[in-house]
CSV table of C-alpha atoms in Angstrom, one decimal:
chain,number,residue,atom,x,y,z
A,1,MET,CA,130.3,-22.1,-152.2
A,2,ASN,CA,128.4,-25.0,-153.4
A,3,THR,CA,130.1,-27.9,-154.8
A,4,LEU,CA,129.3,-28.0,-158.7
A,5,PHE,CA,129.2,-30.7,-161.4
A,6,TRP,CA,128.4,-30.4,-164.7
A,7,LEU,CA,127.4,-33.1,-166.5
A,8,ARG,CA,128.7,-32.9,-170.4
A,9,ASP,CA,127.3,-34.0,-173.2
A,10,GLU,CA,129.3,-37.0,-174.7
A,11,VAL,CA,131.0,-36.6,-178.2
A,12,LYS,CA,131.8,-40.4,-178.5
A,13,VAL,CA,129.5,-41.6,-181.2
A,14,GLY,CA,127.1,-43.9,-180.6
A,15,GLU,CA,127.4,-43.4,-176.7
A,16,HIS,CA,124.2,-43.0,-175.0
A,17,ARG,CA,124.8,-44.1,-171.5
A,18,THR,CA,125.8,-41.0,-168.5
A,19,ALA,CA,127.2,-40.8,-165.1
A,20,LEU,CA,124.7,-39.3,-163.7
A,21,THR,CA,120.9,-40.1,-163.6
A,22,PRO,CA,118.1,-37.9,-162.6
A,23,THR,CA,117.7,-39.5,-159.9
A,24,GLY,CA,121.4,-39.1,-158.6
A,25,ALA,CA,121.4,-35.3,-159.8
A,26,LYS,CA,118.5,-35.1,-157.2
A,27,ALA,CA,120.4,-36.5,-154.4
A,28,LEU,CA,123.2,-34.2,-154.9
A,29,ILE,CA,121.0,-31.1,-155.1
A,30,ASP,CA,119.4,-32.2,-151.8
A,31,ALA,CA,123.0,-32.6,-150.3
A,32,GLY,CA,123.6,-28.8,-151.6
A,33,ALA,CA,125.3,-29.3,-154.8
A,34,GLN,CA,124.6,-27.4,-157.7
A,35,VAL,CA,124.2,-29.2,-161.0
A,36,ILE,CA,124.6,-28.0,-164.4
A,37,VAL,CA,123.4,-30.4,-167.5
A,38,GLU,CA,124.3,-29.8,-170.7
A,39,ARG,CA,121.5,-30.5,-173.6
A,40,SER,CA,122.1,-33.9,-175.4
A,41,ASP,CA,120.0,-35.4,-177.7
A,42,THR,CA,122.2,-38.7,-177.6
A,43,ARG,CA,121.7,-39.0,-173.6
A,44,ILE,CA,119.3,-42.1,-172.7
A,45,PHE,CA,117.8,-39.7,-169.9
A,46,PRO,CA,115.9,-36.4,-171.5
A,47,ASP,CA,116.8,-33.0,-170.8
A,48,GLN,CA,113.6,-32.3,-169.0
A,49,ALA,CA,113.9,-35.2,-166.5
A,50,TYR,CA,117.0,-33.1,-165.3
A,51,VAL,CA,114.8,-30.1,-164.9
A,52,ASP,CA,112.3,-31.3,-163.3
A,53,VAL,CA,114.5,-32.4,-160.3
A,54,GLY,CA,116.1,-29.2,-160.3
A,55,CYS,CA,118.9,-29.0,-162.5
A,56,GLU,CA,120.2,-26.2,-164.7
A,57,LEU,CA,120.5,-26.8,-168.4
A,58,ALA,CA,123.4,-25.6,-170.5
A,59,ALA,CA,124.2,-25.8,-174.0
A,60,GLY,CA,126.0,-29.0,-175.5
A,61,HIS,CA,130.1,-28.9,-175.1
A,62,SER,CA,130.1,-25.5,-173.2
A,63,TRP,CA,131.9,-27.0,-170.5
A,64,THR,CA,134.9,-25.1,-171.2
A,65,ASP,CA,133.1,-21.8,-170.0
A,66,ALA,CA,132.1,-23.6,-166.8
A,67,PRO,CA,133.8,-21.8,-163.6
A,68,GLU,CA,137.4,-23.3,-162.9
A,69,TYR,CA,136.0,-25.2,-159.4
A,70,ALA,CA,133.1,-26.9,-161.3
A,71,TYR,CA,133.6,-30.8,-161.5
A,72,ILE,CA,133.3,-31.8,-165.1
A,73,LEU,CA,131.5,-35.1,-164.9
A,74,GLY,CA,131.1,-37.8,-168.1
A,75,LEU,CA,132.0,-41.3,-169.2
A,76,LYS,CA,134.0,-41.4,-172.3
A,77,GLU,CA,136.7,-39.3,-174.0
A,78,LEU,CA,136.9,-35.5,-174.9
A,79,ALA,CA,136.6,-34.1,-178.3
A,80,GLU,CA,140.5,-33.9,-179.8
A,81,ASP,CA,141.6,-30.6,-179.6
A,82,ASP,CA,144.7,-28.7,-178.0
A,83,PHE,CA,144.0,-26.2,-175.7
A,84,PRO,CA,144.8,-26.6,-171.9
A,85,LEU,CA,142.4,-28.0,-169.7
A,86,LYS,CA,141.9,-26.1,-166.4
A,87,HIS,CA,138.9,-28.3,-164.5
A,88,GLN,CA,139.2,-31.5,-162.8
A,89,HIS,CA,137.5,-34.0,-164.9
A,90,ILE,CA,135.8,-37.0,-163.6
A,91,TYR,CA,135.5,-39.4,-166.7
A,92,PHE,CA,137.5,-42.7,-168.1
A,93,ALA,CA,140.5,-40.8,-169.8
A,94,HIS,CA,142.4,-44.2,-170.5
A,95,ALA,CA,145.4,-42.3,-170.3
A,96,PHE,CA,147.3,-44.0,-167.3
A,97,LYS,CA,148.4,-46.8,-168.9
A,98,GLY,CA,150.6,-45.9,-171.7
A,99,GLN,CA,147.9,-45.5,-174.4
A,100,ASP,CA,148.9,-44.0,-177.6
A,101,GLU,CA,147.1,-40.7,-176.8
A,102,ALA,CA,148.1,-40.4,-173.5
A,103,VAL,CA,151.1,-38.1,-173.9
A,104,GLN,CA,148.7,-35.4,-175.7
A,105,ILE,CA,145.6,-35.7,-173.5
A,106,LEU,CA,148.2,-35.5,-170.2
A,107,SER,CA,150.0,-32.7,-171.7
A,108,ARG,CA,147.0,-30.5,-172.1
A,109,PHE,CA,146.0,-31.0,-168.2
A,110,ASN,CA,149.4,-30.1,-167.4
A,111,ALA,CA,149.2,-27.1,-169.3
A,112,GLY,CA,145.9,-25.4,-167.8
A,113,GLY,CA,146.6,-26.9,-164.3
A,114,GLY,CA,143.7,-29.5,-164.5
A,115,GLN,CA,143.5,-32.7,-163.0
A,116,ILE,CA,142.0,-36.0,-164.2
A,117,LEU,CA,139.9,-37.9,-161.3
A,118,ASP,CA,139.9,-41.3,-163.3
A,119,LEU,CA,136.8,-43.4,-163.3
A,120,GLU,CA,138.9,-46.6,-163.8
A,121,PHE,CA,141.3,-45.5,-160.8
A,122,LEU,CA,138.5,-44.7,-158.3
A,123,GLN,CA,139.2,-47.6,-155.6
A,124,ASP,CA,138.8,-48.7,-152.0
A,125,GLU,CA,141.6,-49.4,-149.8
A,126,MET,CA,141.7,-52.9,-150.8
A,127,GLY,CA,142.5,-51.9,-154.6
A,128,LYS,CA,139.2,-52.9,-156.0
A,129,ARG,CA,137.0,-50.8,-158.0
A,130,VAL,CA,134.6,-48.6,-156.7
A,131,CYS,CA,132.0,-48.4,-159.9
A,132,ALA,CA,132.5,-50.1,-163.1
A,133,PHE,CA,130.5,-51.0,-166.1
A,134,GLY,CA,131.5,-55.0,-166.1
A,135,TYR,CA,128.0,-56.4,-165.7
A,136,TRP,CA,126.8,-54.9,-168.8
A,137,ALA,CA,129.9,-55.5,-170.4
A,138,GLY,CA,129.8,-59.0,-170.4
A,139,TYR,CA,125.9,-59.2,-171.0
A,140,VAL,CA,126.4,-57.3,-174.4
A,141,GLY,CA,129.3,-58.9,-175.4
A,142,ALA,CA,128.1,-62.6,-174.8
A,143,ALA,CA,124.8,-61.0,-177.2
A,144,ILE,CA,126.6,-60.0,-179.9
A,145,GLY,CA,128.5,-63.0,-179.4
A,146,LEU,CA,125.8,-65.2,-179.6
A,147,SER,CA,124.2,-63.0,-182.3
A,148,GLY,CA,127.7,-62.8,-184.7
A,149,PHE,CA,127.7,-66.8,-184.2
A,150,ILE,CA,124.1,-67.6,-185.6
A,151,HIS,CA,124.5,-64.9,-188.5
A,152,HIS,CA,127.8,-66.5,-189.4
A,153,LEU,CA,126.3,-69.9,-189.1
A,154,GLN,CA,123.7,-69.0,-191.8
A,155,CYS,CA,125.1,-66.5,-194.2
A,156,LYS,CA,128.5,-65.3,-195.1
A,157,ASP,CA,127.1,-61.3,-195.2
A,158,VAL,CA,129.3,-59.0,-192.9
A,159,PHE,CA,127.4,-58.8,-189.7
A,160,GLY,CA,125.5,-55.7,-189.3
A,161,ALA,CA,125.7,-52.6,-187.2
A,162,VAL,CA,124.6,-52.7,-183.5
A,163,GLY,CA,122.5,-50.1,-182.1
A,164,SER,CA,121.1,-49.0,-178.8
A,165,TYR,CA,117.9,-50.7,-177.3
A,166,PRO,CA,115.5,-48.6,-175.0
A,167,ASP,CA,115.7,-51.5,-172.3
A,168,ARG,CA,116.7,-55.2,-171.8
A,169,ASP,CA,113.5,-56.5,-172.5
A,170,HIS,CA,113.6,-55.4,-176.2
A,171,TYR,CA,117.0,-56.6,-176.7
A,172,LEU,CA,116.3,-60.0,-175.5
A,173,ALA,CA,113.1,-60.5,-177.7
A,174,VAL,CA,115.3,-59.5,-180.6
A,175,LEU,CA,118.1,-62.5,-179.2
A,176,ARG,CA,114.9,-64.9,-178.6
A,177,GLU,CA,113.9,-64.7,-182.1
A,178,GLN,CA,117.4,-65.0,-183.6
A,179,VAL,CA,117.9,-68.4,-180.9
A,180,ALA,CA,114.7,-69.9,-182.0
A,181,THR,CA,116.2,-70.2,-185.5
A,182,LEU,CA,118.9,-73.0,-184.5
A,183,SER,CA,118.7,-76.3,-184.7
A,184,GLU,CA,120.8,-77.0,-181.9
A,185,GLN,CA,122.6,-74.8,-179.1
A,186,PRO,CA,125.9,-74.1,-179.4
A,187,ARG,CA,128.7,-75.0,-176.7
A,188,VAL,CA,129.9,-71.9,-174.9
A,189,LEU,CA,132.6,-71.2,-172.6
A,190,VAL,CA,133.0,-68.1,-170.6
A,191,ILE,CA,136.2,-67.3,-169.2
A,192,GLY,CA,136.5,-65.0,-166.2
A,193,GLN,CA,133.2,-66.6,-164.9
A,194,PHE,CA,133.2,-65.0,-161.5
A,195,GLY,CA,133.8,-61.4,-162.4
A,196,ARG,CA,131.7,-58.9,-163.0
A,197,CYS,CA,131.8,-59.1,-166.8
A,198,GLY,CA,131.5,-63.0,-166.4
A,199,ARG,CA,128.5,-62.6,-164.4
A,200,GLY,CA,126.7,-60.6,-167.1
A,201,ALA,CA,127.6,-63.0,-169.9
A,202,LEU,CA,126.7,-66.1,-168.0
A,203,ASP,CA,123.1,-64.4,-167.2
A,204,LEU,CA,122.6,-63.5,-170.4
A,205,PHE,CA,123.0,-67.2,-171.6
A,206,ALA,CA,120.8,-68.3,-168.9
A,207,GLU,CA,117.9,-65.8,-169.8
A,208,LEU,CA,118.2,-67.4,-172.9
A,209,GLY,CA,118.3,-71.0,-171.9
A,210,ILE,CA,121.2,-71.5,-173.6
A,211,ASP,CA,123.9,-73.6,-171.3
A,212,ALA,CA,127.3,-72.2,-170.8
A,213,ASP,CA,130.4,-73.4,-169.3
A,214,GLY,CA,132.9,-71.0,-167.0
A,215,TRP,CA,136.4,-71.0,-166.3
A,216,ASP,CA,138.3,-68.8,-164.2
A,217,ILE,CA,141.9,-68.8,-162.4
A,218,GLU,CA,141.5,-72.3,-161.5
A,219,GLU,CA,141.2,-73.5,-165.1
A,220,THR,CA,143.7,-71.2,-166.6
A,221,LYS,CA,146.5,-70.8,-163.7
A,222,ALA,CA,148.7,-73.5,-165.4
A,223,GLY,CA,148.8,-71.1,-168.4
A,224,GLY,CA,147.8,-71.7,-172.1
A,225,PRO,CA,147.4,-71.8,-174.7
A,226,PHE,CA,144.5,-74.5,-174.2
A,227,THR,CA,143.4,-76.5,-177.0
A,228,ALA,CA,140.2,-77.8,-174.8
A,229,ILE,CA,138.7,-74.1,-176.1
A,230,ASN,CA,138.2,-75.6,-179.2
A,231,ASP,CA,135.9,-78.2,-178.1
A,232,TYR,CA,133.6,-74.7,-177.9
A,233,ASP,CA,131.5,-72.8,-180.6
A,234,ILE,CA,131.6,-69.7,-178.8
A,235,LEU,CA,134.1,-68.3,-176.5
A,236,VAL,CA,133.2,-65.2,-174.4
A,237,ASN,CA,136.8,-63.6,-172.9
A,238,CYS,CA,135.8,-61.6,-169.8
A,239,ALA,CA,139.1,-62.5,-167.8
A,240,TYR,CA,141.0,-59.6,-165.9
A,241,LEU,CA,144.0,-58.7,-167.7
A,242,ALA,CA,147.0,-58.7,-165.6
A,243,GLU,CA,150.6,-58.3,-166.4
A,244,GLY,CA,152.2,-62.0,-167.8
A,245,THR,CA,148.8,-63.5,-168.9
A,246,PRO,CA,149.9,-66.3,-171.1
A,247,PRO,CA,147.6,-66.6,-174.3
A,248,PHE,CA,144.2,-68.6,-174.3
A,249,ILE,CA,144.0,-69.3,-177.6
A,250,THR,CA,146.4,-68.7,-180.8
A,251,LYS,CA,146.5,-69.1,-184.6
A,252,GLU,CA,148.9,-72.1,-184.0
A,253,SER,CA,146.6,-73.7,-180.9
A,254,LEU,CA,143.6,-73.7,-183.0
A,255,GLY,CA,144.9,-75.4,-186.3
A,256,GLU,CA,143.1,-75.6,-189.4
A,257,ASN,CA,139.1,-75.7,-189.6
A,258,PRO,CA,138.8,-74.8,-185.8
A,259,ARG,CA,135.5,-75.7,-184.4
A,260,LEU,CA,135.7,-72.4,-182.4
A,261,SER,CA,133.8,-69.8,-184.8
A,262,MET,CA,133.0,-67.1,-182.4
A,263,VAL,CA,134.8,-65.0,-179.9
A,264,SER,CA,133.3,-62.2,-178.0
A,265,ASP,CA,136.6,-60.3,-176.4
A,266,VAL,CA,134.8,-58.4,-173.9
A,267,SER,CA,138.3,-57.7,-171.9
A,268,CYS,CA,139.5,-56.1,-175.4
A,269,ASP,CA,143.0,-55.0,-175.2
A,270,PRO,CA,144.3,-56.3,-178.6
A,271,ASN,CA,147.4,-54.2,-178.8
A,272,ASN,CA,148.3,-55.1,-175.3
A,273,PRO,CA,151.2,-57.7,-175.1
A,274,ASP,CA,149.5,-59.9,-172.8
A,275,ASN,CA,146.4,-60.0,-174.5
A,276,PRO,CA,145.3,-63.5,-174.2
A,277,ILE,CA,143.5,-63.8,-177.2
A,278,ARG,CA,146.1,-63.6,-179.9
A,279,ILE,CA,144.1,-63.9,-183.1
A,280,TYR,CA,143.6,-60.3,-183.8
A,281,ASN,CA,145.4,-56.7,-183.3
A,282,GLN,CA,142.3,-53.9,-183.3
A,283,SER,CA,139.0,-52.7,-181.7
A,284,THR,CA,135.8,-53.1,-183.3
A,285,LYS,CA,133.0,-50.3,-183.4
A,286,LEU,CA,129.3,-50.9,-183.0
A,287,SER,CA,129.0,-49.7,-186.6
A,288,LYS,CA,131.1,-53.0,-187.4
A,289,PRO,CA,131.1,-54.9,-184.2
A,290,ILE,CA,132.5,-58.4,-185.6
A,291,ILE,CA,135.3,-58.8,-188.1
A,292,GLU,CA,137.2,-61.8,-189.5
A,293,SER,CA,140.3,-63.0,-187.0
A,294,ASP,CA,143.5,-64.0,-188.3
A,295,VAL,CA,142.3,-67.5,-188.6
A,296,SER,CA,139.7,-68.3,-191.6
A,297,GLY,CA,135.9,-68.9,-190.7
A,298,LEU,CA,136.6,-67.3,-187.2
A,299,TYR,CA,135.1,-64.2,-186.1
A,300,VAL,CA,135.8,-61.3,-183.1
A,301,GLN,CA,133.7,-58.8,-181.5
A,302,ALA,CA,135.9,-56.3,-179.7
A,303,VAL,CA,133.9,-53.1,-178.9
A,304,ASP,CA,135.3,-51.0,-175.8
A,305,HIS,CA,132.2,-49.4,-175.3
A,306,LEU,CA,129.7,-52.4,-174.9
A,307,PRO,CA,127.1,-51.4,-172.4
A,308,THR,CA,125.8,-48.3,-174.2
A,309,VAL,CA,123.9,-50.8,-176.2
A,310,LEU,CA,121.6,-51.0,-173.1
A,311,PRO,CA,122.2,-47.4,-172.0
A,312,LYS,CA,119.2,-47.3,-169.2
A,313,GLU,CA,120.6,-50.0,-167.5
A,314,SER,CA,124.2,-49.8,-167.4
A,315,SER,CA,123.8,-46.2,-166.5
A,316,GLU,CA,121.8,-46.4,-163.7
A,317,ASP,CA,123.9,-49.4,-162.6
A,318,PHE,CA,127.1,-47.3,-163.1
A,319,ALA,CA,125.9,-44.2,-161.6
A,320,GLY,CA,124.1,-45.9,-158.6
A,321,GLN,CA,127.7,-47.0,-157.8
A,322,LEU,CA,129.3,-43.5,-158.5
A,323,LEU,CA,126.8,-41.6,-156.8
A,324,PRO,CA,127.9,-42.2,-153.0
A,325,HIS,CA,131.3,-41.2,-153.6
A,326,LEU,CA,130.0,-37.9,-155.8
A,327,LEU,CA,127.9,-37.3,-152.6
A,328,THR,CA,131.4,-37.0,-150.4
A,329,LEU,CA,132.6,-34.4,-152.7
A,330,CYS,CA,129.6,-32.5,-151.7
A,331,LYS,CA,130.5,-32.2,-148.2
A,332,GLY,CA,134.2,-31.8,-148.8
A,333,GLU,CA,135.1,-35.4,-147.2
A,334,ASP,CA,137.2,-38.3,-148.7
A,335,PRO,CA,136.5,-40.8,-145.7
A,336,ASN,CA,137.7,-43.9,-147.4
A,337,GLY,CA,140.4,-42.1,-149.6
A,338,VAL,CA,138.7,-42.7,-152.8
A,339,TRP,CA,139.5,-39.3,-154.2
A,340,ALA,CA,142.4,-39.0,-152.8
A,341,ARG,CA,144.1,-42.3,-154.4
A,342,ALA,CA,142.4,-40.7,-157.6
A,343,ARG,CA,144.7,-38.0,-157.3
A,344,ASP,CA,147.4,-40.0,-156.5
A,345,PHE,CA,147.0,-42.1,-159.6
A,346,TYR,CA,146.7,-38.8,-162.0
A,347,ALA,CA,149.9,-37.3,-160.2
A,348,THR,CA,151.8,-40.5,-161.2
A,349,ALA,CA,150.5,-40.7,-164.7
A,350,GLN,CA,151.6,-37.2,-165.4
A,351,ASN,CA,155.2,-38.4,-165.3
A,352,ILE,CA,154.6,-39.5,-168.7
A,353,VAL,CA,154.8,-36.0,-169.8
A,354,LYS,CA,157.4,-34.6,-167.7
């Protein structure tokens, strides 16, 4: 029996990315797999591009009728429902860290005998993730933060919705027009400069000719809050959220009338007690990506699926990282134990509902 990958249509509003490009689908087919792709009006790559490399098309959201042995491949959450889940799903479930919806999701898999192979928990022997969207999250987070800073510098209107762009060049053209309206460069700080997110943020500013300072473990290991952050106009937080992380900024550390006026929280976990950006308590959406924080005149960007603003580049990057591991499933192999560890993470998470 050939390995079957079933690429589902995404249900998250505004999501245009995919975990499998047409090029990747062809590689799986060449390796002996069967690939079925649900029709989609939102996926960045057209349906025909998958047909052209040998995929079969299925109706959108029809994965529920897929054979039980199929791997259901996606990115973001499943549609809310209560029927048992019987398949092996490869996606970001956001259910392994005690999130509010974790019990409901895991209970459905428990009832149906299915399994989550969570993309966030595909790890190598050293515990490092083998595929991530971090670079493009940092890149887009920096871009939206910069746009928000310019917008609120020039007017008091609510910052508008952000859509997806066909590619990076189109987005950069828009950003360069905005930067050209500034009389002087903003002072920018990126925390987490050596991670994937941090590199993406710094690259965005460099491409726009804006100097940005970077901090990482060395600068933050003493613990915060850090009053020096208020020497900047824009803060882009890309720091890995670890247990016991002290606050980088608080309402008290910023004081009255702070210079800092825009925080782009790419790490974006506002309800986690270890969140170092302790001036807001809710994620935002691309339809309204920037809100005012608990500090008057200080705004926050906290969207949790930033890379979909550049779905082409981010999909090609992520899917390219994931593909070698999908190919091992075709061969019935797991030489680096990536999938075994993912199954172990799922088994451990199930303790939440047992």
